[in-house]
PDB file of C-alpha atoms in Angstrom:
ATOM      1  CA  MET E   1      -0.022  -0.043  -0.084  1.00  0.00           C
ATOM      2  CA  ALA E   2       1.530   3.368  -1.092  1.00  0.00           C
ATOM      3  CA  ASN E   3       2.293   5.978   1.595  1.00  0.00           C
ATOM      4  CA  ASP E   4      -0.199   8.893   1.864  1.00  0.00           C
ATOM      5  CA  PRO E   5       1.917  12.049   1.152  1.00  0.00           C
ATOM      6  CA  SER E   6      -0.423  14.232   3.146  1.00  0.00           C
ATOM      7  CA  MET E   7      -0.164  11.854   6.145  1.00  0.00           C
ATOM      8  CA  ASP E   8       3.628  11.859   5.914  1.00  0.00           C
ATOM      9  CA  ALA E   9       3.718  15.653   5.761  1.00  0.00           C
ATOM     10  CA  LEU E  10       1.398  15.803   8.761  1.00  0.00           C
ATOM     11  CA  ASN E  11       3.634  13.333  10.757  1.00  0.00           C
ATOM     12  CA  LYS E  12       6.633  15.567   9.904  1.00  0.00           C
ATOM     13  CA  LEU E  13       4.909  18.517  11.534  1.00  0.00           C
ATOM     14  CA  LYS E  14       3.995  16.500  14.559  1.00  0.00           C
ATOM     15  CA  GLN E  15       7.609  15.273  14.913  1.00  0.00           C
ATOM     16  CA  ALA E  16       8.948  18.820  14.589  1.00  0.00           C
ATOM     17  CA  ALA E  17       6.725  20.142  17.328  1.00  0.00           C
ATOM     18  CA  ALA E  18       7.633  17.165  19.565  1.00  0.00           C
ATOM     19  CA  TYR E  19      11.305  17.514  19.012  1.00  0.00           C
ATOM     20  CA  ARG E  20      11.275  21.216  19.847  1.00  0.00           C
ATOM     21  CA  ALA E  21       9.469  20.503  23.141  1.00  0.00           C
ATOM     22  CA  VAL E  22      12.024  17.916  24.043  1.00  0.00           C
ATOM     23  CA  GLU E  23      14.681  20.582  23.849  1.00  0.00           C
ATOM     24  CA  LEU E  24      13.144  22.037  27.022  1.00  0.00           C
ATOM     25  CA  VAL E  25      13.825  18.897  28.949  1.00  0.00           C
ATOM     26  CA  LYS E  26      16.837  18.769  31.423  1.00  0.00           C
ATOM     27  CA  SER E  27      18.508  15.932  33.062  1.00  0.00           C
ATOM     28  CA  GLY E  28      17.117  15.119  36.479  1.00  0.00           C
ATOM     29  CA  MET E  29      13.521  16.114  35.518  1.00  0.00           C
ATOM     30  CA  VAL E  30      10.220  14.239  36.352  1.00  0.00           C
ATOM     31  CA  LEU E  31       8.083  14.410  33.320  1.00  0.00           C
ATOM     32  CA  GLY E  32       4.411  14.104  32.606  1.00  0.00           C
ATOM     33  CA  LEU E  33       3.902  11.924  29.656  1.00  0.00           C
ATOM     34  CA  GLY E  34       0.920  12.708  27.427  1.00  0.00           C
ATOM     35  CA  THR E  35      -1.074  10.488  25.022  1.00  0.00           C
ATOM     36  CA  GLY E  36      -1.603  10.532  21.336  1.00  0.00           C
ATOM     37  CA  SER E  37       0.133  10.400  18.011  1.00  0.00           C
ATOM     38  CA  THR E  38       1.899  13.716  18.487  1.00  0.00           C
ATOM     39  CA  PHE E  39       3.275  12.815  21.985  1.00  0.00           C
ATOM     40  CA  ARG E  40       4.551   9.462  20.608  1.00  0.00           C
ATOM     41  CA  PHE E  41       7.326  11.372  18.646  1.00  0.00           C
ATOM     42  CA  ALA E  42       8.308  13.144  21.852  1.00  0.00           C
ATOM     43  CA  LEU E  43       8.493   9.871  23.885  1.00  0.00           C
ATOM     44  CA  GLU E  44      10.586   8.198  21.135  1.00  0.00           C
ATOM     45  CA  ARG E  45      12.933  11.172  21.045  1.00  0.00           C
ATOM     46  CA  LEU E  46      13.289  11.234  24.894  1.00  0.00           C
ATOM     47  CA  ALA E  47      14.112   7.480  24.937  1.00  0.00           C
ATOM     48  CA  ASP E  48      16.712   7.910  22.252  1.00  0.00           C
ATOM     49  CA  LEU E  49      18.396  10.771  24.097  1.00  0.00           C
ATOM     50  CA  LEU E  50      18.474   8.777  27.262  1.00  0.00           C
ATOM     51  CA  ASN E  51      19.974   5.782  25.439  1.00  0.00           C
ATOM     52  CA  ARG E  52      22.684   8.044  23.980  1.00  0.00           C
ATOM     53  CA  LYS E  53      23.268   9.646  27.437  1.00  0.00           C
ATOM     54  CA  ARG E  54      22.364  13.035  26.206  1.00  0.00           C
ATOM     55  CA  LEU E  55      19.846  13.117  28.950  1.00  0.00           C
ATOM     56  CA  GLU E  56      20.236  11.361  32.307  1.00  0.00           C
ATOM     57  CA  ASN E  57      18.163  10.548  35.435  1.00  0.00           C
ATOM     58  CA  ILE E  58      14.785  11.286  33.684  1.00  0.00           C
ATOM     59  CA  GLN E  59      11.566   9.653  34.948  1.00  0.00           C
ATOM     60  CA  GLY E  60       8.000   9.998  33.725  1.00  0.00           C
ATOM     61  CA  ILE E  61       4.384   9.458  34.930  1.00  0.00           C
ATOM     62  CA  ALA E  62       2.142   8.216  32.150  1.00  0.00           C
ATOM     63  CA  SER E  63      -1.299   9.736  31.353  1.00  0.00           C
ATOM     64  CA  SER E  64      -2.620   6.413  30.002  1.00  0.00           C
ATOM     65  CA  PHE E  65      -2.121   2.697  29.917  1.00  0.00           C
ATOM     66  CA  ALA E  66      -1.190   3.062  26.260  1.00  0.00           C
ATOM     67  CA  THR E  67       1.642   5.554  27.038  1.00  0.00           C
ATOM     68  CA  GLU E  68       2.783   3.394  29.979  1.00  0.00           C
ATOM     69  CA  LYS E  69       3.072   0.391  27.642  1.00  0.00           C
ATOM     70  CA  MET E  70       5.024   2.444  25.002  1.00  0.00           C
ATOM     71  CA  ALA E  71       7.372   3.816  27.606  1.00  0.00           C
ATOM     72  CA  LYS E  72       8.195   0.370  28.908  1.00  0.00           C
ATOM     73  CA  SER E  73       8.764  -0.947  25.451  1.00  0.00           C
ATOM     74  CA  LEU E  74      11.265   1.910  24.843  1.00  0.00           C
ATOM     75  CA  GLY E  75      12.936   1.386  28.142  1.00  0.00           C
ATOM     76  CA  PHE E  76      11.872   4.800  29.446  1.00  0.00           C
ATOM     77  CA  PRO E  77      11.906   4.961  33.321  1.00  0.00           C
ATOM     78  CA  LEU E  78       8.540   5.431  34.952  1.00  0.00           C
ATOM     79  CA  THR E  79       7.669   6.648  38.427  1.00  0.00           C
ATOM     80  CA  THR E  80       4.457   7.324  40.411  1.00  0.00           C
ATOM     81  CA  PHE E  81       2.966  10.207  42.390  1.00  0.00           C
ATOM     82  CA  ALA E  82       3.702   8.285  45.620  1.00  0.00           C
ATOM     83  CA  ILE E  83       7.363   8.992  44.868  1.00  0.00           C
ATOM     84  CA  HIS E  84       7.109  12.231  42.975  1.00  0.00           C
ATOM     85  CA  PRO E  85       3.904  14.137  43.775  1.00  0.00           C
ATOM     86  CA  LYS E  86       5.116  17.129  41.632  1.00  0.00           C
ATOM     87  CA  ILE E  87       6.055  17.172  37.928  1.00  0.00           C
ATOM     88  CA  ASP E  88       8.680  19.453  36.530  1.00  0.00           C
ATOM     89  CA  LEU E  89       7.418  19.394  32.942  1.00  0.00           C
ATOM     90  CA  THR E  90       4.468  17.818  31.087  1.00  0.00           C
ATOM     91  CA  ILE E  91       4.465  17.323  27.359  1.00  0.00           C
ATOM     92  CA  ASP E  92       1.194  16.507  25.712  1.00  0.00           C
ATOM     93  CA  GLY E  93      -0.800  17.104  22.541  1.00  0.00           C
ATOM     94  CA  ALA E  94      -4.206  18.701  21.950  1.00  0.00           C
ATOM     95  CA  ASP E  95      -7.169  18.347  19.639  1.00  0.00           C
ATOM     96  CA  GLU E  96      -8.075  21.996  19.326  1.00  0.00           C
ATOM     97  CA  ILE E  97      -6.312  25.207  20.526  1.00  0.00           C
ATOM     98  CA  ASP E  98      -7.828  28.725  20.622  1.00  0.00           C
ATOM     99  CA  PRO E  99      -6.123  32.058  20.439  1.00  0.00           C
ATOM    100  CA  ASP E 100      -5.971  32.235  24.344  1.00  0.00           C
ATOM    101  CA  LEU E 101      -4.116  28.866  24.369  1.00  0.00           C
ATOM    102  CA  ASN E 102      -7.106  27.135  25.890  1.00  0.00           C
ATOM    103  CA  MET E 103      -7.715  23.638  24.586  1.00  0.00           C
ATOM    104  CA  ILE E 104      -9.990  20.726  23.877  1.00  0.00           C
ATOM    105  CA  LYS E 105      -8.416  17.386  24.638  1.00  0.00           C
ATOM    106  CA  GLY E 106      -9.753  13.880  25.067  1.00  0.00           C
ATOM    107  CA  ALA E 107      -9.894  12.423  21.562  1.00  0.00           C
ATOM    108  CA  GLY E 108      -7.560   9.676  22.865  1.00  0.00           C
ATOM    109  CA  GLY E 109      -9.687   9.056  25.896  1.00  0.00           C
ATOM    110  CA  ALA E 110      -7.087   9.988  28.501  1.00  0.00           C
ATOM    111  CA  LEU E 111      -8.539  13.370  29.544  1.00  0.00           C
ATOM    112  CA  LEU E 112      -8.753  12.560  33.195  1.00  0.00           C
ATOM    113  CA  LYS E 113      -5.307  11.521  33.748  1.00  0.00           C
ATOM    114  CA  GLU E 114      -3.988  14.204  31.431  1.00  0.00           C
ATOM    115  CA  LYS E 115      -5.749  16.874  33.487  1.00  0.00           C
ATOM    116  CA  ILE E 116      -4.411  15.452  36.743  1.00  0.00           C
ATOM    117  CA  LEU E 117      -0.845  15.569  35.278  1.00  0.00           C
ATOM    118  CA  GLN E 118      -1.220  19.159  34.195  1.00  0.00           C
ATOM    119  CA  GLN E 119      -2.619  20.334  37.556  1.00  0.00           C
ATOM    120  CA  VAL E 120       0.561  19.176  39.344  1.00  0.00           C
ATOM    121  CA  SER E 121       3.018  20.300  36.745  1.00  0.00           C
ATOM    122  CA  ARG E 122       5.337  23.284  37.137  1.00  0.00           C
ATOM    123  CA  ARG E 123       5.249  23.739  33.362  1.00  0.00           C
ATOM    124  CA  VAL E 124       2.935  22.398  30.645  1.00  0.00           C
ATOM    125  CA  VAL E 125       4.055  22.272  27.115  1.00  0.00           C
ATOM    126  CA  ILE E 126       1.508  21.377  24.448  1.00  0.00           C
ATOM    127  CA  ILE E 127       2.718  20.227  21.055  1.00  0.00           C
ATOM    128  CA  ALA E 128       0.524  20.301  17.871  1.00  0.00           C
ATOM    129  CA  ASP E 129       0.536  20.797  14.147  1.00  0.00           C
ATOM    130  CA  GLU E 130      -0.967  24.038  12.744  1.00  0.00           C
ATOM    131  CA  ASN E 131      -4.289  22.165  11.905  1.00  0.00           C
ATOM    132  CA  LYS E 132      -5.151  22.162  15.594  1.00  0.00           C
ATOM    133  CA  LEU E 133      -5.440  25.917  15.792  1.00  0.00           C
ATOM    134  CA  SER E 134      -9.033  27.177  16.044  1.00  0.00           C
ATOM    135  CA  PRO E 135     -10.655  30.552  16.289  1.00  0.00           C
ATOM    136  CA  ARG E 136     -13.101  29.091  18.981  1.00  0.00           C
ATOM    137  CA  LEU E 137     -13.104  25.868  20.788  1.00  0.00           C
ATOM    138  CA  GLY E 138     -15.780  23.452  19.416  1.00  0.00           C
ATOM    139  CA  THR E 139     -15.236  24.652  15.848  1.00  0.00           C
ATOM    140  CA  HIS E 140     -13.392  21.614  14.611  1.00  0.00           C
ATOM    141  CA  GLY E 141     -14.960  18.782  16.584  1.00  0.00           C
ATOM    142  CA  PRO E 142     -16.762  17.602  19.701  1.00  0.00           C
ATOM    143  CA  LEU E 143     -16.068  18.080  23.414  1.00  0.00           C
ATOM    144  CA  PRO E 144     -15.289  14.747  25.051  1.00  0.00           C
ATOM    145  CA  VAL E 145     -17.168  14.186  28.353  1.00  0.00           C
ATOM    146  CA  GLU E 146     -16.249  11.222  30.510  1.00  0.00           C
ATOM    147  CA  VAL E 147     -19.178   9.910  32.533  1.00  0.00           C
ATOM    148  CA  ILE E 148     -19.765   6.923  34.821  1.00  0.00           C
ATOM    149  CA  PRO E 149     -21.927   4.174  33.121  1.00  0.00           C
ATOM    150  CA  PHE E 150     -24.630   4.444  35.742  1.00  0.00           C
ATOM    151  CA  ALA E 151     -25.331   8.111  34.756  1.00  0.00           C
ATOM    152  CA  CYS E 152     -24.674   7.859  30.988  1.00  0.00           C
ATOM    153  CA  ARG E 153     -28.228   8.379  29.788  1.00  0.00           C
ATOM    154  CA  ILE E 154     -29.080  11.324  32.191  1.00  0.00           C
ATOM    155  CA  GLU E 155     -25.723  13.022  31.346  1.00  0.00           C
ATOM    156  CA  GLU E 156     -26.610  12.644  27.610  1.00  0.00           C
ATOM    157  CA  ILE E 157     -29.911  14.371  28.287  1.00  0.00           C
ATOM    158  CA  PHE E 158     -28.170  17.100  30.333  1.00  0.00           C
ATOM    159  CA  LEU E 159     -25.623  17.829  27.500  1.00  0.00           C
ATOM    160  CA  GLN E 160     -28.502  18.062  25.047  1.00  0.00           C
ATOM    161  CA  SER E 161     -30.165  20.546  27.367  1.00  0.00           C
ATOM    162  CA  LEU E 162     -27.052  22.737  27.043  1.00  0.00           C
ATOM    163  CA  GLY E 163     -27.398  22.673  23.225  1.00  0.00           C
ATOM    164  CA  ALA E 164     -25.175  19.790  22.188  1.00  0.00           C
ATOM    165  CA  SER E 165     -25.811  16.880  19.854  1.00  0.00           C
ATOM    166  CA  VAL E 166     -24.402  13.951  21.702  1.00  0.00           C
ATOM    167  CA  SER E 167     -22.997  10.567  20.587  1.00  0.00           C
ATOM    168  CA  LEU E 168     -21.686   7.673  22.748  1.00  0.00           C
ATOM    169  CA  ARG E 169     -18.056   6.956  21.649  1.00  0.00           C
ATOM    170  CA  MET E 170     -17.651   3.473  20.337  1.00  0.00           C
ATOM    171  CA  ASP E 171     -14.659   1.266  20.180  1.00  0.00           C
ATOM    172  CA  VAL E 172     -13.249  -0.409  16.996  1.00  0.00           C
ATOM    173  CA  ASP E 173     -15.082  -3.613  17.783  1.00  0.00           C
ATOM    174  CA  GLY E 174     -18.361  -1.835  17.903  1.00  0.00           C
ATOM    175  CA  SER E 175     -18.795  -1.914  21.720  1.00  0.00           C
ATOM    176  CA  PRO E 176     -18.995   1.276  23.806  1.00  0.00           C
ATOM    177  CA  TYR E 177     -15.475   2.738  24.315  1.00  0.00           C
ATOM    178  CA  ARG E 178     -14.077   2.450  27.803  1.00  0.00           C
ATOM    179  CA  THR E 179     -11.532   4.722  29.341  1.00  0.00           C
ATOM    180  CA  ASP E 180      -8.730   3.487  31.638  1.00  0.00           C
ATOM    181  CA  GLN E 181     -11.140   4.046  34.486  1.00  0.00           C
ATOM    182  CA  SER E 182     -13.806   1.921  32.776  1.00  0.00           C
ATOM    183  CA  ASN E 183     -16.006   4.912  32.183  1.00  0.00           C
ATOM    184  CA  LEU E 184     -17.784   5.986  28.967  1.00  0.00           C
ATOM    185  CA  ILE E 185     -17.210   8.982  26.865  1.00  0.00           C
ATOM    186  CA  LEU E 186     -19.955  11.141  25.420  1.00  0.00           C
ATOM    187  CA  ASP E 187     -18.834  13.318  22.528  1.00  0.00           C
ATOM    188  CA  ALA E 188     -20.832  16.487  22.771  1.00  0.00           C
ATOM    189  CA  HIS E 189     -21.045  18.474  19.540  1.00  0.00           C
ATOM    190  CA  PHE E 190     -21.704  22.132  20.635  1.00  0.00           C
ATOM    191  CA  GLY E 191     -20.207  23.810  17.562  1.00  0.00           C
ATOM    192  CA  PRO E 192     -18.163  26.908  18.467  1.00  0.00           C
ATOM    193  CA  ILE E 193     -18.455  27.425  22.263  1.00  0.00           C
ATOM    194  CA  SER E 194     -19.034  31.036  23.107  1.00  0.00           C
ATOM    195  CA  ALA E 195     -18.290  30.793  26.847  1.00  0.00           C
ATOM    196  CA  PRO E 196     -16.065  27.889  27.597  1.00  0.00           C
ATOM    197  CA  LYS E 197     -15.415  28.843  31.195  1.00  0.00           C
ATOM    198  CA  ASN E 198     -19.145  28.883  31.918  1.00  0.00           C
ATOM    199  CA  LEU E 199     -19.615  25.631  30.316  1.00  0.00           C
ATOM    200  CA  ALA E 200     -16.696  24.181  32.325  1.00  0.00           C
ATOM    201  CA  VAL E 201     -18.377  25.325  35.616  1.00  0.00           C
ATOM    202  CA  LEU E 202     -21.563  23.533  34.701  1.00  0.00           C
ATOM    203  CA  LEU E 203     -19.794  20.327  33.838  1.00  0.00           C
ATOM    204  CA  ASN E 204     -17.606  20.501  36.939  1.00  0.00           C
ATOM    205  CA  GLU E 205     -20.667  20.762  39.145  1.00  0.00           C
ATOM    206  CA  ARG E 206     -22.538  17.894  37.492  1.00  0.00           C
ATOM    207  CA  ALA E 207     -22.606  14.626  39.420  1.00  0.00           C
ATOM    208  CA  GLY E 208     -21.937  11.737  37.120  1.00  0.00           C
ATOM    209  CA  VAL E 209     -19.484  13.757  34.981  1.00  0.00           C
ATOM    210  CA  VAL E 210     -16.102  12.437  35.789  1.00  0.00           C
ATOM    211  CA  GLU E 211     -14.159  14.922  33.705  1.00  0.00           C
ATOM    212  CA  HIS E 212     -14.478  16.977  30.411  1.00  0.00           C
ATOM    213  CA  GLY E 213     -12.130  17.956  27.717  1.00  0.00           C
ATOM    214  CA  LEU E 214     -11.977  21.656  28.387  1.00  0.00           C
ATOM    215  CA  PHE E 215      -8.446  22.510  29.439  1.00  0.00           C
ATOM    216  CA  LEU E 216      -8.594  26.105  30.340  1.00  0.00           C
ATOM    217  CA  ASP E 217      -5.668  28.183  31.685  1.00  0.00           C
ATOM    218  CA  THR E 218      -3.683  25.003  32.240  1.00  0.00           C
ATOM    219  CA  THR E 219      -0.847  25.326  29.760  1.00  0.00           C
ATOM    220  CA  SER E 220       2.248  27.602  29.939  1.00  0.00           C
ATOM    221  CA  ASP E 221       3.655  26.791  26.400  1.00  0.00           C
ATOM    222  CA  VAL E 222       2.200  25.889  23.015  1.00  0.00           C
ATOM    223  CA  ILE E 223       4.586  24.721  20.313  1.00  0.00           C
ATOM    224  CA  ILE E 224       2.952  24.774  16.843  1.00  0.00           C
ATOM    225  CA  ALA E 225       4.638  23.229  13.738  1.00  0.00           C
ATOM    226  CA  GLY E 226       3.491  24.460  10.414  1.00  0.00           C
ATOM    227  CA  THR E 227       4.582  24.706   6.827  1.00  0.00           C
ATOM    228  CA  LYS E 228       6.348  27.905   7.403  1.00  0.00           C
ATOM    229  CA  GLY E 229       8.229  26.727  10.533  1.00  0.00           C
ATOM    230  CA  ILE E 230       7.672  26.386  14.254  1.00  0.00           C
ATOM    231  CA  LYS E 231       5.971  28.900  16.616  1.00  0.00           C
ATOM    232  CA  HIS E 232       6.526  28.809  20.316  1.00  0.00           C
ATOM    233  CA  LEU E 233       3.807  30.676  22.155  1.00  0.00           C
ATOM    234  CA  ARG E 234       3.558  31.308  25.860  1.00  0.00           C
ATOM    235  CA  ARG E 235       0.535  32.366  27.813  1.00  0.00           C
ATOM    236  CA  GLY E 236       0.286  36.128  27.839  1.00  0.00           C
ATOM    237  CA  VAL E 237       3.109  36.451  25.200  1.00  0.00           C
ATOM    238  CA  LEU E 238       2.157  36.472  21.486  1.00  0.00           C
ATOM    239  CA  ASN E 239       4.574  35.259  18.781  1.00  0.00           C
ATOM    240  CA  LEU E 240       7.357  34.508  21.256  1.00  0.00           C
ATOM    241  CA  GLN E 241       9.461  32.621  18.731  1.00  0.00           C
ATOM    242  CA  THR E 242       9.229  31.683  15.129  1.00  0.00           C
ATOM    243  CA  ASN E 243      11.801  29.375  13.674  1.00  0.00           C
ATOM    244  CA  PRO E 244      11.760  28.535   9.935  1.00  0.00           C
ATOM    245  CA  SER E 245      13.772  25.342  10.441  1.00  0.00           C
ATOM    246  CA  LYS E 246      12.539  22.272   8.464  1.00  0.00           C
ATOM    247  CA  PRO E 247       9.937  20.177  10.254  1.00  0.00           C
ATOM    248  CA  GLY E 248      11.720  17.250  11.764  1.00  0.00           C
ATOM    249  CA  HIS E 249      15.154  18.860  11.765  1.00  0.00           C
ATOM    250  CA  ASP E 250      17.306  17.092  14.389  1.00  0.00           C
ATOM    251  CA  ARG E 251      18.567  19.638  16.797  1.00  0.00           C
ATOM    252  CA  THR E 252      20.515  17.606  19.316  1.00  0.00           C
ATOM    253  CA  ASN E 253      19.715  18.370  22.964  1.00  0.00           C
ATOM    254  CA  ASN E 254      22.934  19.100  24.779  1.00  0.00           C
ATOM    255  CA  HIS E 255      21.529  19.348  28.356  1.00  0.00           C
TER     256      HIS E 255
END
């Protein structure tokens, strides 16, 4: 089967953003390990730098069983909150990013653990390709809402009352998708969300909702890879850095 040129180009952008984020990692750090196709490039890069002794004494806390499995396969050291209750730096992807660097996450189903990692991290770096940029959250896709199975139907009705069309996420085998916590995910299609903070409050207060995919005011850095180069944005600082280096360019980390 021939390679899809558009997918190859997209993967190069994802890799470029991931590699740039890894440059922020220093020896001795405890890292939060995200989930998803973009973060996979960061984890592979980190494991390679550890193997070549360019980084040392790095440990990570995984945001999903899938990331944990991948880390173990790469020989990347893992730790727990029992040993390290604070994280120096979390690297993760996003599904949609607005101009205020707020995000929707959860397409990979790991939104609960991802949000836990971010809330105890000293620095949160989000990596993405330019297609994830959005003028308003909800423009490109649904808002994932993790619910306990017991409350699934009433939470569906609740989300509909807020103006969303709602679908139960299904797994590849046709059964309802289950999170690492054995919960269900309702994908709530609101369209562009005019007041995400207000919506987050309503969801936070709703019994039966375990977590939602609105990640507001949680990130410190966003690294975006596009066809014209890489942009590194920080909260409160616009156009901090633009680098026209080629996507995927190997800039060796000398920390």
